[in-house]
CSV table of C-alpha atoms and ligand atoms in Angstrom, one decimal:
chain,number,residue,atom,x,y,z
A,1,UNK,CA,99.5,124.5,118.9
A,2,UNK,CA,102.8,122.1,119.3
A,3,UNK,CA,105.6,124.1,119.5
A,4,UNK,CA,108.6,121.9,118.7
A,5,UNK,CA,112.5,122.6,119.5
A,6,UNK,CA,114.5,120.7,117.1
A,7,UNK,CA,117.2,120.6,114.9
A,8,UNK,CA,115.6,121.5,111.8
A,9,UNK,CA,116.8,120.8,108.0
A,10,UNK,CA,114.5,122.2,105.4
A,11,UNK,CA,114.7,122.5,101.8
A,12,UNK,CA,114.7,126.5,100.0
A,13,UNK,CA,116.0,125.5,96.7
A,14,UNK,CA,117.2,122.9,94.5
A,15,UNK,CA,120.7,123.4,95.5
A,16,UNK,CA,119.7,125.7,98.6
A,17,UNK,CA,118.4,124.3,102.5
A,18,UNK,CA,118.0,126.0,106.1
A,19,UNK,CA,120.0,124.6,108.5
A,20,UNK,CA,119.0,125.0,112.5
A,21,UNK,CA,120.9,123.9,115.4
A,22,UNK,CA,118.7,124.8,117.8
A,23,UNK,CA,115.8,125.7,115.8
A,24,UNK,CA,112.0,125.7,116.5
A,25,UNK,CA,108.6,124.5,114.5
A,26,UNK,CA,105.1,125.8,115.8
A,27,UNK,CA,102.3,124.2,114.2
A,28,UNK,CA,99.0,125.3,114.4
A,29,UNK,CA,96.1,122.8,112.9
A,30,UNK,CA,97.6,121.8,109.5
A,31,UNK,CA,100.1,124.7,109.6
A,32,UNK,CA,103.8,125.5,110.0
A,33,UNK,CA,103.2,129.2,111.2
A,34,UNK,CA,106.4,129.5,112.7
A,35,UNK,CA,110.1,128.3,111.8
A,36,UNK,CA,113.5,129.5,112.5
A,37,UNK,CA,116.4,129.9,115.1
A,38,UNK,CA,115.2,128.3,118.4
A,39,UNK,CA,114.2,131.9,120.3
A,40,UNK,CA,112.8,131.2,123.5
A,41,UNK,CA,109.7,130.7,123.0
A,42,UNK,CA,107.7,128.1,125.9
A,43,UNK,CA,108.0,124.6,124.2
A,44,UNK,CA,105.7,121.4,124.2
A,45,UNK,CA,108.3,119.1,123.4
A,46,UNK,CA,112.1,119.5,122.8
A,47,UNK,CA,113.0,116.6,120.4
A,48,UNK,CA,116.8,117.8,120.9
A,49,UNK,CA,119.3,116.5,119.2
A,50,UNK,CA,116.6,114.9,117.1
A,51,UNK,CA,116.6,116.1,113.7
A,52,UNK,CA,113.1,117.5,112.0
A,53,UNK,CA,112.7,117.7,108.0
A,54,UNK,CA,110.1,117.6,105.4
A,55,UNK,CA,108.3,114.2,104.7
A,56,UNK,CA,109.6,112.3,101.5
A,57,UNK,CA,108.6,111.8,98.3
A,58,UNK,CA,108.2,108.6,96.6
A,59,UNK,CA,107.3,109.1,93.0
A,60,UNK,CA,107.5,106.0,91.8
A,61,UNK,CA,106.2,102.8,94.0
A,62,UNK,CA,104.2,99.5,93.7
A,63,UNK,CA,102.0,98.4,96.8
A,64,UNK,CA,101.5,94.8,95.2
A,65,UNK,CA,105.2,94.2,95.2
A,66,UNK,CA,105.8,94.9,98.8
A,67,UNK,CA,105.9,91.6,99.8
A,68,UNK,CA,108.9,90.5,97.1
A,69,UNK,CA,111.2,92.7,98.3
A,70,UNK,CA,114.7,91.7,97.2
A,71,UNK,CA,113.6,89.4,94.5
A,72,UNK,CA,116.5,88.8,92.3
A,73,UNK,CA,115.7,87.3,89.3
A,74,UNK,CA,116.3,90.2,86.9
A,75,UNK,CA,116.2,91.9,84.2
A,76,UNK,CA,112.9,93.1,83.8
A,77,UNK,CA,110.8,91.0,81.6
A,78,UNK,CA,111.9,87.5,83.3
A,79,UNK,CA,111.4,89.5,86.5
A,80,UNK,CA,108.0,90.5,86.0
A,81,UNK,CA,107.1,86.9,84.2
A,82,UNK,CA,109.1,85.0,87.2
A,83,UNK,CA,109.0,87.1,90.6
A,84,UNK,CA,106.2,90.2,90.2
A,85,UNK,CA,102.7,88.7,88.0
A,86,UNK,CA,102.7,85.5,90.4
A,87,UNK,CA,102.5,88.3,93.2
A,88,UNK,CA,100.5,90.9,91.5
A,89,UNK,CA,97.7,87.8,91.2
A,90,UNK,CA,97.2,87.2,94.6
A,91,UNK,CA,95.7,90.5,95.0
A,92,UNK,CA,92.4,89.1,93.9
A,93,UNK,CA,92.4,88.3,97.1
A,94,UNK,CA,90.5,91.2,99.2
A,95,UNK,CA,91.8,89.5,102.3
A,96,UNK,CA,95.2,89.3,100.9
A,97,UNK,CA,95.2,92.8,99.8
A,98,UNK,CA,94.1,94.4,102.8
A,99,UNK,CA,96.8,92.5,105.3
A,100,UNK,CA,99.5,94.0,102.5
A,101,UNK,CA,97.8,97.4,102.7
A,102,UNK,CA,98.4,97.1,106.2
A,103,UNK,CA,102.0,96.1,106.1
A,104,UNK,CA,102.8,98.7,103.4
A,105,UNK,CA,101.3,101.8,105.1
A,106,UNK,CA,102.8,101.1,108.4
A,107,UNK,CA,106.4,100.6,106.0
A,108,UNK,CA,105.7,103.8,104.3
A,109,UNK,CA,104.9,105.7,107.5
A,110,UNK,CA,108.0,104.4,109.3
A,111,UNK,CA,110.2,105.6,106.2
A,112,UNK,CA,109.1,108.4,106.6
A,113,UNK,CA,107.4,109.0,103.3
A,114,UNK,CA,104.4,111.0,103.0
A,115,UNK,CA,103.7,111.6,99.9
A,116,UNK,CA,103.9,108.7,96.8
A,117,UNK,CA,102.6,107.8,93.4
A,118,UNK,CA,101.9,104.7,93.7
A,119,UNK,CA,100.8,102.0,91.5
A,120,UNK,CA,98.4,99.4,92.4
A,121,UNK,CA,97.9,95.5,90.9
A,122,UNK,CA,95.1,95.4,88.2
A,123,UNK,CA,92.1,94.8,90.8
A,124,UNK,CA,90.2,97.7,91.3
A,125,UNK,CA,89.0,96.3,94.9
A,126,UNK,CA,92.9,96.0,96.0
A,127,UNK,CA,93.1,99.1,95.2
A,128,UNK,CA,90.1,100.2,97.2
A,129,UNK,CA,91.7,98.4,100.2
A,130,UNK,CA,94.9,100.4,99.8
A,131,UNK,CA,93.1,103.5,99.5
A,132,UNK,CA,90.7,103.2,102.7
A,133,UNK,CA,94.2,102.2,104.5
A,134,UNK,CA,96.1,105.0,103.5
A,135,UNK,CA,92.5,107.5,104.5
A,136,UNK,CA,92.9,105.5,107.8
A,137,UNK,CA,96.7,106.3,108.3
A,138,UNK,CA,96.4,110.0,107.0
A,139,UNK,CA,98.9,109.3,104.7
A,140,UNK,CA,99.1,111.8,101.6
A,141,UNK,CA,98.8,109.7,97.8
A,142,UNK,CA,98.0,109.4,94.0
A,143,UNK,CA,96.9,106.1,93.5
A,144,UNK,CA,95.7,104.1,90.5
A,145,UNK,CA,95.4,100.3,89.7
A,146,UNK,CA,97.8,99.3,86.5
A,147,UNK,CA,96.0,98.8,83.5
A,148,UNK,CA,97.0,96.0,81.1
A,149,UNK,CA,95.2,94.1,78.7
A,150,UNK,CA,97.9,92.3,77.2
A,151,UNK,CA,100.9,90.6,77.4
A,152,UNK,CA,100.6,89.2,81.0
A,153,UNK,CA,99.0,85.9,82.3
A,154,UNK,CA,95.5,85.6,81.9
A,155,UNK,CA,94.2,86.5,85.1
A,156,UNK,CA,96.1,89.5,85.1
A,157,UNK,CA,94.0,90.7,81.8
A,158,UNK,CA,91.7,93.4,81.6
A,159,UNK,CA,89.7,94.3,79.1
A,160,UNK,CA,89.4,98.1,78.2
A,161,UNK,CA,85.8,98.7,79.0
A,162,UNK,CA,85.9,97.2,82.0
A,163,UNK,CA,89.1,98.2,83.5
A,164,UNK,CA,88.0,102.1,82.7
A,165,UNK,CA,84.8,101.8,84.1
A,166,UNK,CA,86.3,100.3,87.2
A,167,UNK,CA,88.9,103.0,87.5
A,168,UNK,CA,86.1,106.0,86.8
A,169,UNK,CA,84.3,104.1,89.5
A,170,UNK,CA,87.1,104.4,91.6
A,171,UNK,CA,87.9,107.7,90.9
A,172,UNK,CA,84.4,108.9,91.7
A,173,UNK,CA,84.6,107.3,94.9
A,174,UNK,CA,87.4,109.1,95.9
A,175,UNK,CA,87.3,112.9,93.8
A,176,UNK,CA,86.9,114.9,97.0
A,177,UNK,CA,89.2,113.5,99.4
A,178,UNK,CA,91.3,115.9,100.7
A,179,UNK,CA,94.5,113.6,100.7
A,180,UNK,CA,94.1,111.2,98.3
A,181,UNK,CA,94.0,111.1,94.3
A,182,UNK,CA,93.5,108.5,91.8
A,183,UNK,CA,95.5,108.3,88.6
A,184,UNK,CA,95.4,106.5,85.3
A,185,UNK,CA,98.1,103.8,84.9
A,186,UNK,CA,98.7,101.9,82.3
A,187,UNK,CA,101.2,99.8,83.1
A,188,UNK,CA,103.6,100.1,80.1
A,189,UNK,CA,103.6,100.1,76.4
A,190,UNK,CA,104.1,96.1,76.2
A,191,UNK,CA,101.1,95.3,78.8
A,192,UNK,CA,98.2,97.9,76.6
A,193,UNK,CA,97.0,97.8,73.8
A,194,UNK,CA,96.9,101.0,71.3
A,195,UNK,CA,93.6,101.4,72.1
A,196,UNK,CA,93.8,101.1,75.8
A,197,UNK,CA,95.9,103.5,76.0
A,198,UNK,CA,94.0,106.1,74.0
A,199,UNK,CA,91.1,105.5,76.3
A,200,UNK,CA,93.1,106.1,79.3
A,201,UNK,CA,94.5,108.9,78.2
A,202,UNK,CA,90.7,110.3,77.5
A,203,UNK,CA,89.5,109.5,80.6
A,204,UNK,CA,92.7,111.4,82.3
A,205,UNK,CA,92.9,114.2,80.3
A,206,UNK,CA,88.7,114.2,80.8
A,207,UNK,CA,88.8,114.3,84.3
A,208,UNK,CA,92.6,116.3,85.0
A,209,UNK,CA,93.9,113.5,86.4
A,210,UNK,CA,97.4,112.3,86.9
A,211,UNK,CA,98.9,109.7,84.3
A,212,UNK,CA,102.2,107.8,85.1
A,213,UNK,CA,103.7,104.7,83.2
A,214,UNK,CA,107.0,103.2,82.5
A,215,UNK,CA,108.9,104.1,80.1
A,216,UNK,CA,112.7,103.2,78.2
A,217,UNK,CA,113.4,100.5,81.5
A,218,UNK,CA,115.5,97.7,79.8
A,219,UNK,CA,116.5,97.6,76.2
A,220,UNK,CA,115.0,94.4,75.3
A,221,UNK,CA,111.9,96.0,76.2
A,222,UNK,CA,112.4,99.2,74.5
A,223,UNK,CA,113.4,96.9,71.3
A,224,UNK,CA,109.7,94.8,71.8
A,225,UNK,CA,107.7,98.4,72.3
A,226,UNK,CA,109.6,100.3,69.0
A,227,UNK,CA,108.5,96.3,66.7
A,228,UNK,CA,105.1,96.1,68.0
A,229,UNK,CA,104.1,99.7,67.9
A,230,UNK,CA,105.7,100.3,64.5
A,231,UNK,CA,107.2,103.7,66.4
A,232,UNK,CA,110.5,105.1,65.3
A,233,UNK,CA,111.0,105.6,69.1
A,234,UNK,CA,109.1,104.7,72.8
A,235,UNK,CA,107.4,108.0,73.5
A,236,UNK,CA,106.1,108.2,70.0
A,237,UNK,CA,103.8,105.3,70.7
A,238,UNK,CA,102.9,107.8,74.4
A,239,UNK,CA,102.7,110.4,72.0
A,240,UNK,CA,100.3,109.2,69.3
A,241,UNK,CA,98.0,108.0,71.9
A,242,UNK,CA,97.4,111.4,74.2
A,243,UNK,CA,99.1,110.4,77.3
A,244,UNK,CA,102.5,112.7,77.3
A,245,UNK,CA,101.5,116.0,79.2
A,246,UNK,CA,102.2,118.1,82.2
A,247,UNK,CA,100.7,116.1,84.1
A,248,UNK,CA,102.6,112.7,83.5
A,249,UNK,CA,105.3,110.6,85.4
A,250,UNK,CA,107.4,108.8,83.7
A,251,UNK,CA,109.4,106.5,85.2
A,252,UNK,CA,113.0,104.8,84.8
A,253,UNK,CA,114.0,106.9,81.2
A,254,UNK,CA,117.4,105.0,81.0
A,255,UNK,CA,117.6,104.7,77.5
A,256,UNK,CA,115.6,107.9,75.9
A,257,UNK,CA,117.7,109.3,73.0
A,258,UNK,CA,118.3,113.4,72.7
A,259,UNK,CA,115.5,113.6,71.1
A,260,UNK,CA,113.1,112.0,73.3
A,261,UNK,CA,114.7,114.3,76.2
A,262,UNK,CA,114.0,117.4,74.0
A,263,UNK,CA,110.0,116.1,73.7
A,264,UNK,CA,109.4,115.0,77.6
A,265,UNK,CA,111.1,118.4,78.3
A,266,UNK,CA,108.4,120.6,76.1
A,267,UNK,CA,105.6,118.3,77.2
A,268,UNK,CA,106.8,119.3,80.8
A,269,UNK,CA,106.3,115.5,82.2
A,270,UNK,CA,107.7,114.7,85.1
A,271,UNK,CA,110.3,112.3,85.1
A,272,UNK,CA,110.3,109.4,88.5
A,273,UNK,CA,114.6,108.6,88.9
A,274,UNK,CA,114.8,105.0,90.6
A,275,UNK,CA,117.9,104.8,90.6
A,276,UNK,CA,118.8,101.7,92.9
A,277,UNK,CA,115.8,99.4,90.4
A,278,UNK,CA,118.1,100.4,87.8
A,279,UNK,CA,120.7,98.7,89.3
A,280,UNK,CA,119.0,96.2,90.8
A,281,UNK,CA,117.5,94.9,87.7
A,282,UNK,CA,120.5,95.8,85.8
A,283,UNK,CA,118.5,98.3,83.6
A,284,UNK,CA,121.4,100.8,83.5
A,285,UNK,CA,122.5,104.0,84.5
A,286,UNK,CA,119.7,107.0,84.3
A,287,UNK,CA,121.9,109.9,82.1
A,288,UNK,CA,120.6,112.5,84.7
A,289,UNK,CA,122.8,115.3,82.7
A,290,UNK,CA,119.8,115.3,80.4
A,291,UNK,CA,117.5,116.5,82.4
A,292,UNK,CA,118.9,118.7,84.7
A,293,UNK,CA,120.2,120.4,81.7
A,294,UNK,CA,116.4,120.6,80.6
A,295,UNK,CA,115.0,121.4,83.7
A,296,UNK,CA,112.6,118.5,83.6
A,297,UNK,CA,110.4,118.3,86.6
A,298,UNK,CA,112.0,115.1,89.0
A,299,UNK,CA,110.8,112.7,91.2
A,300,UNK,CA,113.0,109.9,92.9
A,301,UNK,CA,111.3,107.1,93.2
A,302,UNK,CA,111.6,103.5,95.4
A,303,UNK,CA,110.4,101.4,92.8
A,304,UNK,CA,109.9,98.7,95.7
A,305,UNK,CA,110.0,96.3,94.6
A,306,UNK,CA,112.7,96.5,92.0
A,307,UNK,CA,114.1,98.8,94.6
A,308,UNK,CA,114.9,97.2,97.4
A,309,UNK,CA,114.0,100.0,100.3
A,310,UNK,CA,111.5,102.3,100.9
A,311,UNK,CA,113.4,104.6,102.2
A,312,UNK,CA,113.6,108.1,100.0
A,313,UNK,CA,117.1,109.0,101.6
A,314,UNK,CA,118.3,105.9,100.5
A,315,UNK,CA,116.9,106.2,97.0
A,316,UNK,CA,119.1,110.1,97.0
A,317,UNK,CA,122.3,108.0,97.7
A,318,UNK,CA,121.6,105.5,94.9
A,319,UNK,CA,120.8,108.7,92.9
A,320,UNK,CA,124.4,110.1,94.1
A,321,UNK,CA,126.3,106.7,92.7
A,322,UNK,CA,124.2,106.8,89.5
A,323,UNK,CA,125.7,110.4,89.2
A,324,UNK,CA,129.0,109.5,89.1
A,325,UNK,CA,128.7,106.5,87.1
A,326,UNK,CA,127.3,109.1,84.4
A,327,UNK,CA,129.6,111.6,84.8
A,328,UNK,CA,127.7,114.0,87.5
A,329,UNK,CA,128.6,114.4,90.8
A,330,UNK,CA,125.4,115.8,92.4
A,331,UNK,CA,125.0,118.3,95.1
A,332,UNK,CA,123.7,116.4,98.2
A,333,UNK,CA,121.1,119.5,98.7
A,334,UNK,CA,119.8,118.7,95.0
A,335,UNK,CA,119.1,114.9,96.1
A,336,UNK,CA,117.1,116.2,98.9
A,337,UNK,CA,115.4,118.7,96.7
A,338,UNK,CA,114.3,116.1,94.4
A,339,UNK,CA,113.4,113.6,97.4
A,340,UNK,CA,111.2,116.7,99.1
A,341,UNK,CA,110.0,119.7,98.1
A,342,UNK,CA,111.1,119.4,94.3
A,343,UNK,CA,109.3,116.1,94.0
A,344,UNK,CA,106.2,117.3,95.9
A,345,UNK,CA,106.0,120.1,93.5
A,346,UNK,CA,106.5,118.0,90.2
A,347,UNK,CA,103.7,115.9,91.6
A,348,UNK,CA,101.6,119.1,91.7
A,349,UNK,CA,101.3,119.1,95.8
A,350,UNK,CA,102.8,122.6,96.3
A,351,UNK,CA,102.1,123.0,100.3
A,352,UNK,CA,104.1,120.0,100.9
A,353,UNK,CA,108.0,119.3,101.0
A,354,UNK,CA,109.3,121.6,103.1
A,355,UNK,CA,109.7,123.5,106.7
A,356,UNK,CA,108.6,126.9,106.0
A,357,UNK,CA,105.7,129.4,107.3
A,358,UNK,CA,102.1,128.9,105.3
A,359,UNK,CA,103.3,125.1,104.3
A,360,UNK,CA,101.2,122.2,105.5
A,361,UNK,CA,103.3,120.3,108.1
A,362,UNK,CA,104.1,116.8,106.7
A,363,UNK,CA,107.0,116.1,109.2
A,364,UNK,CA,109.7,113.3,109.8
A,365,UNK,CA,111.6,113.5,113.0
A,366,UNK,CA,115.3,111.6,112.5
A,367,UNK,CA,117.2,110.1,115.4
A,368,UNK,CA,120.7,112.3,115.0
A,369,UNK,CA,124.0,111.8,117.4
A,370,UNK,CA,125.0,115.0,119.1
A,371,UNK,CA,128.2,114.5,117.8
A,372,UNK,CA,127.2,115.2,114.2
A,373,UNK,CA,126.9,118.5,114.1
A,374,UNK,CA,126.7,121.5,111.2
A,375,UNK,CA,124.8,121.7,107.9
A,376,UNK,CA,127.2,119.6,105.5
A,377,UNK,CA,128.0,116.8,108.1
A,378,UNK,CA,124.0,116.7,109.2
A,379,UNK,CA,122.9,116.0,105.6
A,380,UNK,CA,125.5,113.8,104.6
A,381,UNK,CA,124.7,111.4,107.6
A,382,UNK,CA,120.8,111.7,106.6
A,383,UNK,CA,121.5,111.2,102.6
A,384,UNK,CA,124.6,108.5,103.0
A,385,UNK,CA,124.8,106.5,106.6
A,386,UNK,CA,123.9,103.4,105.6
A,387,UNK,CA,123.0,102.2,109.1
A,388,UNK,CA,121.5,105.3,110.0
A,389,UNK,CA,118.1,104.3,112.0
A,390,UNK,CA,114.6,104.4,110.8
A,391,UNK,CA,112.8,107.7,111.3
A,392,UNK,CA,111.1,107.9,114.7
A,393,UNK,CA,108.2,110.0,114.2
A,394,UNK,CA,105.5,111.0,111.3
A,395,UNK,CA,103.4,113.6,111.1
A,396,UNK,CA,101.1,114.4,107.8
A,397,UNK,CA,99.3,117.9,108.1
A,398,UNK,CA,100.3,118.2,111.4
A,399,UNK,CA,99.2,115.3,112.8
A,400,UNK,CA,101.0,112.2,114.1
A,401,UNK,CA,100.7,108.5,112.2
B,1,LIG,ZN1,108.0,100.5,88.5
């Protein structure tokens, strides 16, 4: 039973947190049984003036990218065609994939992330590869290959049959593990066929499992999807095909009209904010008035590699700038909402995201200087100092990666 003295920072709220000074965690097995003002209780370890909070939440990540990092050679279609398939091919590769699977747990694990929905390349072994690593690790995930059956190189391809059975395979394989999920993927509109995803969207909606995809990125691309499709609008061609639901991600949403927002809203999808890919790629600004004034269920995600860090703190403060350049200057308390518990929740892992009593205890500890001191200036230098240093400790369901 580790009893932990800390400074502790916790989530309550969307625009609410705890703040300790000197504040203690007990953990016992997988549990946070106790939390609160440090009150004398005989410690194990006094991680003073460390600073303890909630794991993060990446909603939105792609473990065959992890190795192009920083590739600039935007916007999105030349960058898939130029820096990403090239990449995404090599993961045909077992060998290949499992020294990535390597890298990009031990990067995940020393961002502090605990949680993420990420995406995999096409090969259903990669994926396997990814999936034993993050079992070893402990790490906490919803994983799926992408599926695409079109409009990428050849070896990229899938057809339908054979990607689904793969991924029912996979998901089989995996149905009862206690960390790990496996979703349905496909890609985005311009990479499936109609058909593909209609069967994808059986097979989820068959089994209750997660669906994410990509959705109104770049406006060349929302152009391509609204000719092919014949759709008066992107989701439509979602719509028409089964895969809009509660239980869907949907990440960029730059360019959605009112409309749209109205129709993700009352399917109660969840939408995955990258905010610094947006920029990156030069996608454009996410209008995040739309759905906070909708209450859409949000998620920030990395989008590594379009985003260029892992790190969920830094994906709040690209989220702050992406406020303001829309108009909406956003509570730094919000950010972490979205980043912890509120993302963990949308993702429909509700014991996770914050430092309370009867929640699992998926924990980062933050290396803090004494001199920075009080609620406000505490979060601000864990949301906004750019230089601030990687976490120093990680601990899913109580124990230590
Ligand atoms: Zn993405």
């Amino acid at each position: 039973m580790p009893v932990f003295r800390a400074r502790v920072l916790s989530p309550v709220g969307p625009r609410e947190i705890d703040y300790w000074e000197d504040g203690v965690v007990v953990v016992e097995d997988q549990w946070i049984t106790e939390v609160g003002p440090y009150d004398g209780l005989p410690i194990d370890e006094d991680l003073r003036p460390g600073l303890l909070t909630p794991g993060f939440v990446d909603g939105h990540v792609h473990f065959p990218q992890a190795r192009i990092v920083g590739a600039a050679s935007g916007p999105l279609l030349r960058w898939l065609e130029r820096s990403v398939f090239p990449e995404e091919a090599r993961f045909a590769d077992v060998e290949y994939a499992s020294a990535v699977a390597r890298e990009f747990c031990d990067a995940l694990a020393r961002a502090g992330t605990t949680l993420a929905l990420i995406y995999g390349s096409v090969h259903a072994e990669a994926c396997q590869c990814l999936l034993e690593e993050l079992d070893r690790r402990g790490l906490r995930a919803i994983v799926g290959p992408v599926l695409m059956d079109q409009g990428a190189p050849p070896e990229l391809l899938r057809p339908k049959e054979r990607a689904l059975a793969d991924l029912a395979a996979l998901e089989e394989r995996w149905r009862d593990h206690p960390r790990l999920k496996i979703a349905v993927i496909p890609r985005f509109a311009l990479s499936c066929s109609e058909e593909m995803m209609r069967a994808a969207a059986a097979l989820a909606s068959e089994r209750g499992l997660w669906v994410s995809t990509h959705i109104s990125e770049n406006l060349e691309e929302c152009q391509l999807t609204r000719d092919r499709f014949s759709a008066p609008d992107y989701l439509e061609v979602y719509e028409r095909v089964g895969l809009i639901h509660e239980r869907t991600v949907l990440a960029h949403c730059i360019h959605l009209s009112a409309g749209e927002w109205d129709r993700v809203a009352g399917a109660g999808s969840v939408v995955a904010h990258c905010p610094d890919s947006n920029a990156f790629l030069g996608s454009g600004s996410m209008p995040i008035a739309e759905a906070l004034s909708r209450e859409v269920p949000l998620t920030l995600g990395s989008d590594v590699a379009a985003g260029r860090s892992l790190r969920i703190p830094t994906a709040m403060a690209y989220a702050h700038d992406n406020g303001l350049r829309t108009n909406e200057r956003l509570d730094p308390r919000q950010l972490l909402w979205w980043g912890t518990r509120g993302g963990a929740q949308a993702l429909g892992h509700d014991q996770v995201g914050a430092l309370r009593v009867g929640m699992v205890a998926d924990m980062v500890l933050h290396a803090l200087p004494e001199r920075i001191q009080g609620e406000e200036a505490v979060l601000a230098s864990l949301l906004f100092d750019g230089d601030r240093p990687a976490p120093l400790r990680t601990w899913v369901g109580g124990r230590e990666l």
